[in-house]
Short mmCIF file of C-alpha atoms in Angstrom, two decimals:
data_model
loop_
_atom_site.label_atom_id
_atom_site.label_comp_id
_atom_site.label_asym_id
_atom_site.label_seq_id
_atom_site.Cartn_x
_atom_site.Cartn_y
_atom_site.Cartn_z
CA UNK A 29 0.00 0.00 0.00
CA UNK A 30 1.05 3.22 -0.90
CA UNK A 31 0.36 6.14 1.96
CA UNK A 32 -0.13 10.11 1.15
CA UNK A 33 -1.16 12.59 4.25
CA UNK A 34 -2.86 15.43 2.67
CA UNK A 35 -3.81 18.89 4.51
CA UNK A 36 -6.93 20.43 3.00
CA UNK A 37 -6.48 23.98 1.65
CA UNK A 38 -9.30 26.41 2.52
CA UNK A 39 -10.50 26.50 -1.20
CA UNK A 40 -10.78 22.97 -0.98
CA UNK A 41 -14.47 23.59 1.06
CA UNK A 42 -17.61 24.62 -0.97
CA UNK A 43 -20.39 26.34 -0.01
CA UNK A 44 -22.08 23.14 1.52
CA UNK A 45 -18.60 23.08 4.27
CA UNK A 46 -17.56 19.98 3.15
CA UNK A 47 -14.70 19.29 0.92
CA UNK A 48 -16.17 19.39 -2.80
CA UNK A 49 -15.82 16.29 -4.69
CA UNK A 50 -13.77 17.67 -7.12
CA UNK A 51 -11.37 18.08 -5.02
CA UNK A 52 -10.77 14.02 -4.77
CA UNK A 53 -9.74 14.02 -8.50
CA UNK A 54 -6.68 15.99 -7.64
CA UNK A 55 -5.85 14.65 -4.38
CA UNK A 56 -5.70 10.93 -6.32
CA UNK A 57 -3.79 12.23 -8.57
CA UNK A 58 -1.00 13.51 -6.20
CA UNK A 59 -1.09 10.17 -4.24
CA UNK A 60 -0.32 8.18 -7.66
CA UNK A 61 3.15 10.30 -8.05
CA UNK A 62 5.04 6.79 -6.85
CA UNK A 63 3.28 4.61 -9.49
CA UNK A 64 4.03 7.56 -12.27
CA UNK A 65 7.93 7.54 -10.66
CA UNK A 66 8.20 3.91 -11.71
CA UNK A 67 7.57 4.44 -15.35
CA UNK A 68 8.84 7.93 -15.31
CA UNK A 69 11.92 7.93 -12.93
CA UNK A 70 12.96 11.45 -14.02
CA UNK A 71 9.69 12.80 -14.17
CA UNK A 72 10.46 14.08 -18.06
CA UNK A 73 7.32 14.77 -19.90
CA UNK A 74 9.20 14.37 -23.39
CA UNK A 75 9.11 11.25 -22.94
CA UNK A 76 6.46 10.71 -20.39
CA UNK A 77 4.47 7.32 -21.49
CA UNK A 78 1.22 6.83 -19.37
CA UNK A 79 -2.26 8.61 -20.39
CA UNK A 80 -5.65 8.19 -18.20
CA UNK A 81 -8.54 6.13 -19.74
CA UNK A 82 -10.57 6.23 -16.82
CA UNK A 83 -11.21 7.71 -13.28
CA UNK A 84 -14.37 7.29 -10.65
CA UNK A 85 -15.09 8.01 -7.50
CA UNK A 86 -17.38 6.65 -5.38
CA UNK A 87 -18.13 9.20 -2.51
CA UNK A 88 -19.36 7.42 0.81
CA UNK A 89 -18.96 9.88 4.03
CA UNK A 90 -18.39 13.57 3.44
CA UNK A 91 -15.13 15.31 4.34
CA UNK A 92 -14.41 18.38 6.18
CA UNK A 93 -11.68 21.25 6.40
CA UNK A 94 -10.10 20.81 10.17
CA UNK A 95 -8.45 17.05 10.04
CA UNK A 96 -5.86 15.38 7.47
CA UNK A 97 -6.84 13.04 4.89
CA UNK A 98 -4.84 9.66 4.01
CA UNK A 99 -5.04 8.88 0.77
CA UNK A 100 -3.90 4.81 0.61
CA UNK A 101 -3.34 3.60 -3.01
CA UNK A 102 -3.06 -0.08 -4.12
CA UNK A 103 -2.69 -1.51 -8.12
CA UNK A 104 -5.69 -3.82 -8.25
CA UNK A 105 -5.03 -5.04 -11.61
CA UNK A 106 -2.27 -5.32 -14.35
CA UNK A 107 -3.45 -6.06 -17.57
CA UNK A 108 -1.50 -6.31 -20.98
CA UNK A 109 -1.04 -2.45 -21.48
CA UNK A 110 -3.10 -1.12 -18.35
CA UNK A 111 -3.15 -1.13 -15.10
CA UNK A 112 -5.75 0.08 -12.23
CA UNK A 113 -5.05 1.80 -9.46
CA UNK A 114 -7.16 1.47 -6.47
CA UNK A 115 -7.67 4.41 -4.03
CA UNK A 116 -9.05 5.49 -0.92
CA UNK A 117 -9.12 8.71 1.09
CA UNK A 118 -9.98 8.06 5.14
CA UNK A 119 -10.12 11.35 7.35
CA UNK A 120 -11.06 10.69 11.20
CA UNK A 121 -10.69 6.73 10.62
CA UNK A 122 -14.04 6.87 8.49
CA UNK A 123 -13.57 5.43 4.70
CA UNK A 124 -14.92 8.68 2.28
CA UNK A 125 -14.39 7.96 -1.02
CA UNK A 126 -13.13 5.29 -3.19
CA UNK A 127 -11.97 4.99 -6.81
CA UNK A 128 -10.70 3.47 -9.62
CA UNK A 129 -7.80 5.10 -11.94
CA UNK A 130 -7.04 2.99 -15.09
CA UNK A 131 -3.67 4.01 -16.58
CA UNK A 132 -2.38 3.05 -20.23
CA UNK A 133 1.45 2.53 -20.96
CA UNK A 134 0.99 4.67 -24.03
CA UNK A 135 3.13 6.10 -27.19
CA UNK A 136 2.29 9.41 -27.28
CA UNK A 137 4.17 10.08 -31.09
CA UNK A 138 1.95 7.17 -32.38
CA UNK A 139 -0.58 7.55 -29.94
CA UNK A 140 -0.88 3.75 -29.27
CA UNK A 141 -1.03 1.76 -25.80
CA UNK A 142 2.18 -0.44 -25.66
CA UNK A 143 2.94 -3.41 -23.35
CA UNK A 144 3.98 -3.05 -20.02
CA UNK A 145 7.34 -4.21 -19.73
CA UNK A 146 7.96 -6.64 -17.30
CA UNK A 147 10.63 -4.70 -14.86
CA UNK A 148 7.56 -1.61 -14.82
CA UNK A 149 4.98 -5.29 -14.45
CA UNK A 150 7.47 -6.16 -11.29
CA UNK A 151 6.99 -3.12 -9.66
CA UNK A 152 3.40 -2.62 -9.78
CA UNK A 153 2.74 -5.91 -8.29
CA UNK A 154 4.36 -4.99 -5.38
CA UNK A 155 1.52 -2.63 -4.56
CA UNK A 156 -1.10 -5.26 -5.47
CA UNK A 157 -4.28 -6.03 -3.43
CA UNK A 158 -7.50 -8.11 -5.12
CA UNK A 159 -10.67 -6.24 -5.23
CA UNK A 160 -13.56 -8.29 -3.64
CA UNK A 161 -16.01 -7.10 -6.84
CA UNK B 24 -29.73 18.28 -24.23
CA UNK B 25 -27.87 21.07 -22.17
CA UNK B 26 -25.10 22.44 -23.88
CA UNK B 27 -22.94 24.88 -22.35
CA UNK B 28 -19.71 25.97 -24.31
CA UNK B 29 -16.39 26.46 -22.00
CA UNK B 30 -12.88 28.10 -23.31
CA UNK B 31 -10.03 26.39 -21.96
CA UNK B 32 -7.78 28.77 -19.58
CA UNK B 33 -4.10 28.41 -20.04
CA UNK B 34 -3.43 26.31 -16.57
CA UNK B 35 -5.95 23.56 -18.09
CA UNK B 36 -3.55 22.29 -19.91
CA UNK B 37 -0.89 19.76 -18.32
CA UNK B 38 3.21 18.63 -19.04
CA UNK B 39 1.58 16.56 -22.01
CA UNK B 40 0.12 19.81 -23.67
CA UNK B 41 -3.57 18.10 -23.43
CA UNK B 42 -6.12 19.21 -21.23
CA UNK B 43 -5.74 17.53 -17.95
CA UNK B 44 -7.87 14.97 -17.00
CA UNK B 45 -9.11 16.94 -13.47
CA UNK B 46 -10.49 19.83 -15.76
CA UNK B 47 -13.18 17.40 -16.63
CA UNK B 48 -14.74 17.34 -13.38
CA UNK B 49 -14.99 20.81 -13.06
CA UNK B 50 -16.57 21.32 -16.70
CA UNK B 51 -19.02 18.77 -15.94
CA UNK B 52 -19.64 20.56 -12.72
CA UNK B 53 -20.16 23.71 -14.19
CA UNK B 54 -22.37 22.37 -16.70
CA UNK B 55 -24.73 20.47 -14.68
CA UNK B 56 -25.63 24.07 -12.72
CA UNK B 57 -29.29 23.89 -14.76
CA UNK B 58 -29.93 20.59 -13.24
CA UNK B 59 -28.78 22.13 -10.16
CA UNK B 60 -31.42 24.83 -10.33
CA UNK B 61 -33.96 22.49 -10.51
CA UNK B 62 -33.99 21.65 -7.04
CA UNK B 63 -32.33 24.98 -5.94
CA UNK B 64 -33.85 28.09 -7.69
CA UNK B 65 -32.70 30.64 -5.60
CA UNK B 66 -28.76 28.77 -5.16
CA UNK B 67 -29.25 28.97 -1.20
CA UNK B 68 -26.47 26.82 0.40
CA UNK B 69 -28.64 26.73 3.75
CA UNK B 70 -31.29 25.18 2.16
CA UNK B 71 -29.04 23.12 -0.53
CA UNK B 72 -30.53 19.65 -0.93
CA UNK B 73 -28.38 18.02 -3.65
CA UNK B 74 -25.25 15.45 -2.67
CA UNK B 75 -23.07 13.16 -5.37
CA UNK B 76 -22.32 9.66 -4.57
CA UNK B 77 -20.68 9.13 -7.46
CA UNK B 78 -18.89 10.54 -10.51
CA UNK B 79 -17.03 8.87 -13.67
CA UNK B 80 -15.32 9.59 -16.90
CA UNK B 81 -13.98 7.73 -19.60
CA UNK B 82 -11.31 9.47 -21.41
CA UNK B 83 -11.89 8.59 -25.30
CA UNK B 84 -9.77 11.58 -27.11
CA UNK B 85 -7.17 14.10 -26.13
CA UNK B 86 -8.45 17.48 -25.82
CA UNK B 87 -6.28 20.78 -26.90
CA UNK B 88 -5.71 24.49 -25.51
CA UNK B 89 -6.60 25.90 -28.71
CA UNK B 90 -10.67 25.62 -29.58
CA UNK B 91 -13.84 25.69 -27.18
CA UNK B 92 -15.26 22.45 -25.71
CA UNK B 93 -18.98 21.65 -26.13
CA UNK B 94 -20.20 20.17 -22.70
CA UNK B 95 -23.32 18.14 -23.52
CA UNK B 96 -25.32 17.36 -20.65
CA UNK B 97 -28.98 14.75 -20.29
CA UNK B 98 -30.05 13.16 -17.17
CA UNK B 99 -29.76 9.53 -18.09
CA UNK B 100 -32.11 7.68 -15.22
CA UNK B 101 -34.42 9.13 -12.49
CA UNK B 102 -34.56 6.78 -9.00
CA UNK B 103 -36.92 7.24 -5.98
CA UNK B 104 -34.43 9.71 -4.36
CA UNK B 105 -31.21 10.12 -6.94
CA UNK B 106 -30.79 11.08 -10.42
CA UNK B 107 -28.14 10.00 -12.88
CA UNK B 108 -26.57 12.98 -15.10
CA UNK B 109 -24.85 11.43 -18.39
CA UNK B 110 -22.71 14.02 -20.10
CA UNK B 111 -20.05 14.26 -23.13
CA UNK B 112 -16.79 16.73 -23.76
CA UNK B 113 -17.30 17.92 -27.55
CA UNK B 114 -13.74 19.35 -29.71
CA UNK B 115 -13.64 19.74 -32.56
CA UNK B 116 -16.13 18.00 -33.80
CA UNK B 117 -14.59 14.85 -31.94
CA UNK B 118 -16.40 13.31 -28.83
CA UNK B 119 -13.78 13.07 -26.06
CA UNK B 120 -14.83 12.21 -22.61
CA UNK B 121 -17.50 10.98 -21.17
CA UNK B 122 -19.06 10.94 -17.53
CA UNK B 123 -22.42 9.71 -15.22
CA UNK B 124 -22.89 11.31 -12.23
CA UNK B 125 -25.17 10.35 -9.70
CA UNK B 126 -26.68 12.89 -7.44
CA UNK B 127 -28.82 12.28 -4.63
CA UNK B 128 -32.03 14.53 -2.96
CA UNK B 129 -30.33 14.95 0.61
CA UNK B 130 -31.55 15.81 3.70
CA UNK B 131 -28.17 17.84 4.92
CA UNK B 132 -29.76 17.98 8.24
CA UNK B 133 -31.11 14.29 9.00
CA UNK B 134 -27.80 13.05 6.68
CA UNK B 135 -30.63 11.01 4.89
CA UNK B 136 -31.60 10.75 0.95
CA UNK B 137 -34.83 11.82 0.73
CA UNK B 138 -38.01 11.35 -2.85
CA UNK B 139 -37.37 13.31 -5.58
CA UNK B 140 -40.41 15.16 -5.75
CA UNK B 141 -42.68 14.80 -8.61
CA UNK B 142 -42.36 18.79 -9.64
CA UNK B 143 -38.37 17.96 -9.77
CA UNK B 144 -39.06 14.60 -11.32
CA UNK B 145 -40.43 15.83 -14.37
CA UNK B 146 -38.32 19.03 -15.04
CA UNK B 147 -35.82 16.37 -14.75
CA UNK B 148 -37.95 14.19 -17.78
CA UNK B 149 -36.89 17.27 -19.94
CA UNK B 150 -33.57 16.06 -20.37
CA UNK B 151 -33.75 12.56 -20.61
CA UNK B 152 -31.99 10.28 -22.81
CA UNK B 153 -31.89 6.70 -22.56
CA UNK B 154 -28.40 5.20 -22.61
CA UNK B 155 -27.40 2.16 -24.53
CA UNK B 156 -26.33 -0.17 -21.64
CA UNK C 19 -11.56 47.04 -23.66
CA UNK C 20 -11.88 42.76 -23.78
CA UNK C 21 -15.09 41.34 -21.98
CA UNK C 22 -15.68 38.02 -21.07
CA UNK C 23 -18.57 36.66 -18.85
CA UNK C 24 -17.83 33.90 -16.90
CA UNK C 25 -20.51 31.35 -15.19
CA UNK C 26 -19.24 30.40 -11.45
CA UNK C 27 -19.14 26.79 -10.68
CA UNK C 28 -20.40 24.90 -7.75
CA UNK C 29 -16.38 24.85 -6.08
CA UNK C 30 -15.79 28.05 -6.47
CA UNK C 31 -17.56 29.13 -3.84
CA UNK C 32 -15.77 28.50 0.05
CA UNK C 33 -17.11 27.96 3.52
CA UNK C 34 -18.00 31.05 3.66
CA UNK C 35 -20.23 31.07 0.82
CA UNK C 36 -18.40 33.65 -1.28
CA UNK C 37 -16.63 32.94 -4.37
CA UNK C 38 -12.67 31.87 -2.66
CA UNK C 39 -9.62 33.96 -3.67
CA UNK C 40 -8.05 31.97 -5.64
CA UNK C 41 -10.68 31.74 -8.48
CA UNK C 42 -9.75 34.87 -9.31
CA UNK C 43 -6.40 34.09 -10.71
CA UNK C 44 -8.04 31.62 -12.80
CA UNK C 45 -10.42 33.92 -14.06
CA UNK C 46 -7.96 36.43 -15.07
CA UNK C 47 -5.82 34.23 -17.15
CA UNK C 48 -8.54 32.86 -18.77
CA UNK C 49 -9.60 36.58 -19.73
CA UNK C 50 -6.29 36.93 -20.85
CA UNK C 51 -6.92 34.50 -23.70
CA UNK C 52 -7.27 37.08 -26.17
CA UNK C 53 -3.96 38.80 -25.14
CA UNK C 54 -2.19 35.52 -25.78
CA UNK C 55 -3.76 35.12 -29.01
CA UNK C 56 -1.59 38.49 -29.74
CA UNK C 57 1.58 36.78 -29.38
CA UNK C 58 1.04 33.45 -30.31
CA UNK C 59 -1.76 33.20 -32.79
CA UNK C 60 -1.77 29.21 -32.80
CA UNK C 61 -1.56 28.61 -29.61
CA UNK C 62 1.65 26.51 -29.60
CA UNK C 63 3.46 25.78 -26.77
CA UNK C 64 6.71 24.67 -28.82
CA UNK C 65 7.05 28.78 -29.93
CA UNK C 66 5.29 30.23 -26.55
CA UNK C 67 6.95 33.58 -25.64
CA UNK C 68 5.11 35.19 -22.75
CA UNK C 69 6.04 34.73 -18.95
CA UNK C 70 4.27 36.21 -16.20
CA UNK C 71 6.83 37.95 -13.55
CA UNK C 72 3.77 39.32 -11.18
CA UNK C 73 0.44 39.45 -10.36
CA UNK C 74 -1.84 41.16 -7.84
CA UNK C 75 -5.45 41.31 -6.73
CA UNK C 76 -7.09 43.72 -4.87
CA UNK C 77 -10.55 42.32 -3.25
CA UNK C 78 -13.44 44.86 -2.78
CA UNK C 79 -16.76 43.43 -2.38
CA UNK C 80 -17.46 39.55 -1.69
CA UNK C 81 -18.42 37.41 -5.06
CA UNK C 82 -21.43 35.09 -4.74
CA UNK C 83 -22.42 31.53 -6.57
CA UNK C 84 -25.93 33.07 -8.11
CA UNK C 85 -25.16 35.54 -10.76
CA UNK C 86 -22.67 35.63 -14.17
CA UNK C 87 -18.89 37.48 -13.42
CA UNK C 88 -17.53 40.07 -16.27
CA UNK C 89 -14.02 40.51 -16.42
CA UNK C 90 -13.07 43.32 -17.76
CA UNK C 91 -9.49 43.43 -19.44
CA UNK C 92 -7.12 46.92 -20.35
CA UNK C 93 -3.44 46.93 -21.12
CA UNK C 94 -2.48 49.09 -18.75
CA UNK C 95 1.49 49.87 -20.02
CA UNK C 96 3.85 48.55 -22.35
CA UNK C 97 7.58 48.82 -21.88
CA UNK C 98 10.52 47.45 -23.64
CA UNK C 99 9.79 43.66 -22.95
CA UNK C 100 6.70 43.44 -20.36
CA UNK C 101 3.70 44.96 -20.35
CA UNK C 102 1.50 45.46 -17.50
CA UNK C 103 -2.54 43.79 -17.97
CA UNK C 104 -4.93 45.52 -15.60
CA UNK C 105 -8.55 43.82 -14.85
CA UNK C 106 -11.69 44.25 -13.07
CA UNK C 107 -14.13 41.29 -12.43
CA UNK C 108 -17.58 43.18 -11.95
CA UNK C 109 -20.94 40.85 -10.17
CA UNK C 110 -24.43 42.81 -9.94
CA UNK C 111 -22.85 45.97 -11.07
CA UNK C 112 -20.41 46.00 -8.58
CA UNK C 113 -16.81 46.13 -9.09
CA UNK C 114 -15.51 43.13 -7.05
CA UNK C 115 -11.87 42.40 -7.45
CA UNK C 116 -9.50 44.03 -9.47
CA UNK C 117 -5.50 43.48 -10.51
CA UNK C 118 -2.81 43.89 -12.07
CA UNK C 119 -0.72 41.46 -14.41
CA UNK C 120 2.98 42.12 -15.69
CA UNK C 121 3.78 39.93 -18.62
CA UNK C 122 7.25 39.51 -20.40
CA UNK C 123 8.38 38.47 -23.88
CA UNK C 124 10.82 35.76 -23.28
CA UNK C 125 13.00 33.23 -24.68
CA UNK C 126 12.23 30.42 -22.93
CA UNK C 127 15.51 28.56 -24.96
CA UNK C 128 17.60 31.41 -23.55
CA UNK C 129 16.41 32.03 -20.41
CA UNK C 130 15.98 36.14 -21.12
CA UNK C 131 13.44 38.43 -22.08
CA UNK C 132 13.29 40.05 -25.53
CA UNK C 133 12.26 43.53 -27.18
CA UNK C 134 8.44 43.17 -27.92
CA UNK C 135 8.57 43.44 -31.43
CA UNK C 136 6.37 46.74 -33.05
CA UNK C 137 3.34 44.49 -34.47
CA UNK C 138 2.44 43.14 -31.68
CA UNK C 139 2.88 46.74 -29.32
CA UNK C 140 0.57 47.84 -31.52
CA UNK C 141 -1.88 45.42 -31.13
CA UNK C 142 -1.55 45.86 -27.15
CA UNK C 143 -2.29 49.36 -27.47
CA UNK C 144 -5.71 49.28 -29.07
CA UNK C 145 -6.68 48.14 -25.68
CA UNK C 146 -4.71 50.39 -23.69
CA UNK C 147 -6.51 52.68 -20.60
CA UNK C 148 -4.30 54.79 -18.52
CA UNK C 149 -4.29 54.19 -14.67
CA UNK C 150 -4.89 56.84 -12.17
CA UNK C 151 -2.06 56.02 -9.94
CA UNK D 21 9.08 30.64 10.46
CA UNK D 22 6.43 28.76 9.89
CA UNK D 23 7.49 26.21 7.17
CA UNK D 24 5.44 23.81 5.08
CA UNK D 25 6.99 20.90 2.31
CA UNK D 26 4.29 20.53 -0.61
CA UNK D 27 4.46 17.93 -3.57
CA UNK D 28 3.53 19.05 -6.60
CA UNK D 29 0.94 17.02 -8.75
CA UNK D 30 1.03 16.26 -12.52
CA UNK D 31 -1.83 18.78 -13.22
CA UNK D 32 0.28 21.81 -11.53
CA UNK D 33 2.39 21.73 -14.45
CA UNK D 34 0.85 23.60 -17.57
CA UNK D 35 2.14 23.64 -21.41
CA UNK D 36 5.26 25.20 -20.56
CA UNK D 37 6.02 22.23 -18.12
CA UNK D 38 7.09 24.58 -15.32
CA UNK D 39 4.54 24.75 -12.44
CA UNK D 40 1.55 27.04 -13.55
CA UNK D 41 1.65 30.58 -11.83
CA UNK D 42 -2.39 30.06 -10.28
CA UNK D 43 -0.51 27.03 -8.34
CA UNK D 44 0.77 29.52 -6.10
CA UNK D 45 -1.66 30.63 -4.57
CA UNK D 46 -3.32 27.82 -3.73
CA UNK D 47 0.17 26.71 -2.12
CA UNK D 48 0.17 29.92 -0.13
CA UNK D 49 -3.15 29.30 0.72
CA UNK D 50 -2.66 26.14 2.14
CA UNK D 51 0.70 27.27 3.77
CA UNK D 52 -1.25 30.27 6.20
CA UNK D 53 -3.23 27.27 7.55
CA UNK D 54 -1.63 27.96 10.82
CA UNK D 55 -2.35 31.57 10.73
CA UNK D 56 -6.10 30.61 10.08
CA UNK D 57 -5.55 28.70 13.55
CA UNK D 58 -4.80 31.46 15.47
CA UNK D 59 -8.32 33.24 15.14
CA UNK D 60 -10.35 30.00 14.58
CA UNK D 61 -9.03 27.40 16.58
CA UNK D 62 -11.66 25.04 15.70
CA UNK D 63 -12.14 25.91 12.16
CA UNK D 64 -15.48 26.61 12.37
CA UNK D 65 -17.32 28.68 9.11
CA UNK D 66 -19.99 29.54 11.38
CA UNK D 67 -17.64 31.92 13.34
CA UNK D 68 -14.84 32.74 10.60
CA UNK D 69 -13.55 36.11 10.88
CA UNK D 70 -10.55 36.36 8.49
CA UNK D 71 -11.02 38.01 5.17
CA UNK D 72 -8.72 38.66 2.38
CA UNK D 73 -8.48 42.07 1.01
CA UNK D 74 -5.29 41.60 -1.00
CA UNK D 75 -2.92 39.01 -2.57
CA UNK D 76 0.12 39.69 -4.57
CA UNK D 77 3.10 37.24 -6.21
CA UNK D 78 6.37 37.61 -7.97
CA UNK D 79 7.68 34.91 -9.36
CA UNK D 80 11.46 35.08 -9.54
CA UNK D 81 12.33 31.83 -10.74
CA UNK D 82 10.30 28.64 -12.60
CA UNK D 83 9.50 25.70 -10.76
CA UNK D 84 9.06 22.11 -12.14
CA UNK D 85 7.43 18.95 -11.10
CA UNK D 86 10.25 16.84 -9.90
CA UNK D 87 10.59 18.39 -6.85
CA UNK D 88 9.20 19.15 -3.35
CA UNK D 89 8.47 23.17 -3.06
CA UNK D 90 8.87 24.72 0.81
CA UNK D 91 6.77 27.43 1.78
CA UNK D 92 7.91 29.40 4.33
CA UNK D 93 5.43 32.26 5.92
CA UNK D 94 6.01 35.03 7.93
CA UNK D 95 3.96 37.70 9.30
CA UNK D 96 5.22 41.65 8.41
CA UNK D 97 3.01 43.67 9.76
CA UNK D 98 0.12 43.67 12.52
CA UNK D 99 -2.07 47.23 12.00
CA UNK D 100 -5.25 47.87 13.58
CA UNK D 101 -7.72 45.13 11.82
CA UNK D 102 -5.52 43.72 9.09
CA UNK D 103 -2.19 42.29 9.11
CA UNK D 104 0.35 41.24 6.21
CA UNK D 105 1.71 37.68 5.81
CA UNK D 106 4.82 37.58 3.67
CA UNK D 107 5.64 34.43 1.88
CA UNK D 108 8.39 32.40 -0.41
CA UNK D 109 8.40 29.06 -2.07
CA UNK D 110 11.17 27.64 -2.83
CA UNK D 111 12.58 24.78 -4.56
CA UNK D 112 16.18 22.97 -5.10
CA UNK D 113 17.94 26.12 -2.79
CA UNK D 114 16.37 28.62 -5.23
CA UNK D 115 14.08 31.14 -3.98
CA UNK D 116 10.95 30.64 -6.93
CA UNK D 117 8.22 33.65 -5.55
CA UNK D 118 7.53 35.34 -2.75
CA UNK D 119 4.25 37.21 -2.41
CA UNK D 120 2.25 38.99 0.55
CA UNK D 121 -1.30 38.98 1.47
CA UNK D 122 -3.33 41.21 3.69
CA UNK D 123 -5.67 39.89 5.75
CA UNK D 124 -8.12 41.24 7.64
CA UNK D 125 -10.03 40.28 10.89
CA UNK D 126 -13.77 40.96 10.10
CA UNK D 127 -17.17 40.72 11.36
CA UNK D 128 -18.96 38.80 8.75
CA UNK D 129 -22.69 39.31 10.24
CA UNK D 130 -21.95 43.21 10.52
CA UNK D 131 -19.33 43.56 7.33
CA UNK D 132 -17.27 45.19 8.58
CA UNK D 133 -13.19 44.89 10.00
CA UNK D 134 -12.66 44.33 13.76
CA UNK D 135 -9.55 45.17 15.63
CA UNK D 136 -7.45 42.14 16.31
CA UNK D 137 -7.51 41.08 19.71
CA UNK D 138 -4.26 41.31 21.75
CA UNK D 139 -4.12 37.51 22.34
CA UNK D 140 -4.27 36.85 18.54
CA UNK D 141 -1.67 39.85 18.06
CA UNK D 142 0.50 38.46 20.30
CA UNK D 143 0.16 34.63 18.60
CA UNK D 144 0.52 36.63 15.13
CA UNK D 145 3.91 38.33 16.72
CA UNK D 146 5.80 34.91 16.84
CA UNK D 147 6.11 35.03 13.63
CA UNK D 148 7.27 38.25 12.97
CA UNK D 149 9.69 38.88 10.07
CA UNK D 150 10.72 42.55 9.17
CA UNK D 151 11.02 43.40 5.33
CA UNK D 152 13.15 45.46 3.84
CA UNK D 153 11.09 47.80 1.55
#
């Protein structure tokens, strides 16, 4: 499992004082920067080689602006050129929101998915956990 | 259909010189504000009675800093107390995301979903479109 | 002058159920679209020669989630290699926020800013408004 | 000194692939979440008496993705109702932007500025930093 502590921002409350779902997308997003590291070790975005296919959130307990969120990642799946990554953000020991990333080793000059390689395969897995569903 | 038209702003676009996929959830945010006046008229957070449970989006087609984006908006399924919004990122010409989001009458007070009422129910019948699966 | 109205969005209002700070920003660059368009007619990001060195906002009345934002944009000065945007968001016919932006040709391959060339100064001016102070 | 590490996310990089200038103050933002503390201890909305009646940013040097960014935060100046916080993020040893904001302790019911209590002045004082100009 892969662990993130994120502070909420002010901005990061809407008008109903509860952290606006939007907000999730982005904080996701930060908390996959190890799994991006592995295919990108230098971070170079000439020759950066993952796109997004897919992203959802299922939001269970609303959030608020005074405690720290955890955002815990896990790869749930590695297929031949994808992968899914499987988050959750917990504040106050409560399970928010949930969601699914899927992530395509892609060629962005011929704009075609390629095959995971297997070193990139190796280090995925160690983040693995089965989804019950 | 609801269409509302949106310009990309500079920031929108990310290291891969595409819009970035967290823009989408805020277009699709913005663009579901008619549904949102439905229920609220007046846009009183006090007496707000809309929550998500969950949002999606399949990313079909890279989208570009350079020409407007056609949001596309129909509510897809009406429940006994949510709603499901199903809406599409135009470019171009070229249809490049797509998203559900489900949104559910809330009692912010009791923490409880609550009936659509049948006033809502039908201005919500205005924009429906049945979807494929 | 440039116009541009601009709809609020659900998250851009905080907990305290004004439209936050920092969607300001945001608004202003995107206003600034047109401005761009001045330097780099197609948008590319390979040939992109403007930088911004500062920007400033002044807030004046609170912003609120029910009613459509005009930003109003003036070139305010232009020197050698910057030039100085000025802009005014107005809500209910009150002026809300207003700012300054200094932008500056540069050569992002050498690091340094460059003369702005006598086409484009021109095109700055036609929406040029002196400042009091 | 109050001193804060933040990782950037892909989506804080725009076309240019340096960190996009509206990143900043959202950083800054996040980074005067201690200050917030001092006149709302419990973070409650209900009760919030900071307002912001001016922000301001030079940015000095790019910033990129591969890298953590500090913020450190100071406060300037203490006047009657408002006070200035003085900020700088920096990344890799280089000192990237520094910007102030004035913020100003206000009676949201009433609209109008308060004078800061001596406890809070006092809390504000510990962080005192003189500037030059």
């Amino acid at each position: 499992m892969l662990s993130m502590i994120i502070t909420p921002k002010f901005g990061d409350v809407d008008g109903l004082r509860h952290i606006n779902n939007n907000v999730l997308p982005q904080w996701f997003e930060l908390a996959r920067n190890p799994i991006y590291r592995i295919f990108n070790p230098d971070y170079k975005f000439e020759t950066w080689n993952l796109i997004l296919a897919h992203i959802d959130f299922d939001f269970v307990e609303q959030m608020y602006f005074d405690q720290d969120v955890e955002i815990r990642s896990w790869v749930a799946k590695v297929g031949n050129s994808s992968f899914v990554v499987y988050q959750e953000a917990w504040q106050g020991g409560r399970l928010c929101v949930k969601g699914k990333t899927v992530v395509v080793d892609f060629d962005f000059e011929n704009k075609k998915s390629v095959r995971i390689p297997d070193a990139e395969r190796a280090r995925l897995m160690e983040h693995f956990r089965e989804l019950a569903e």
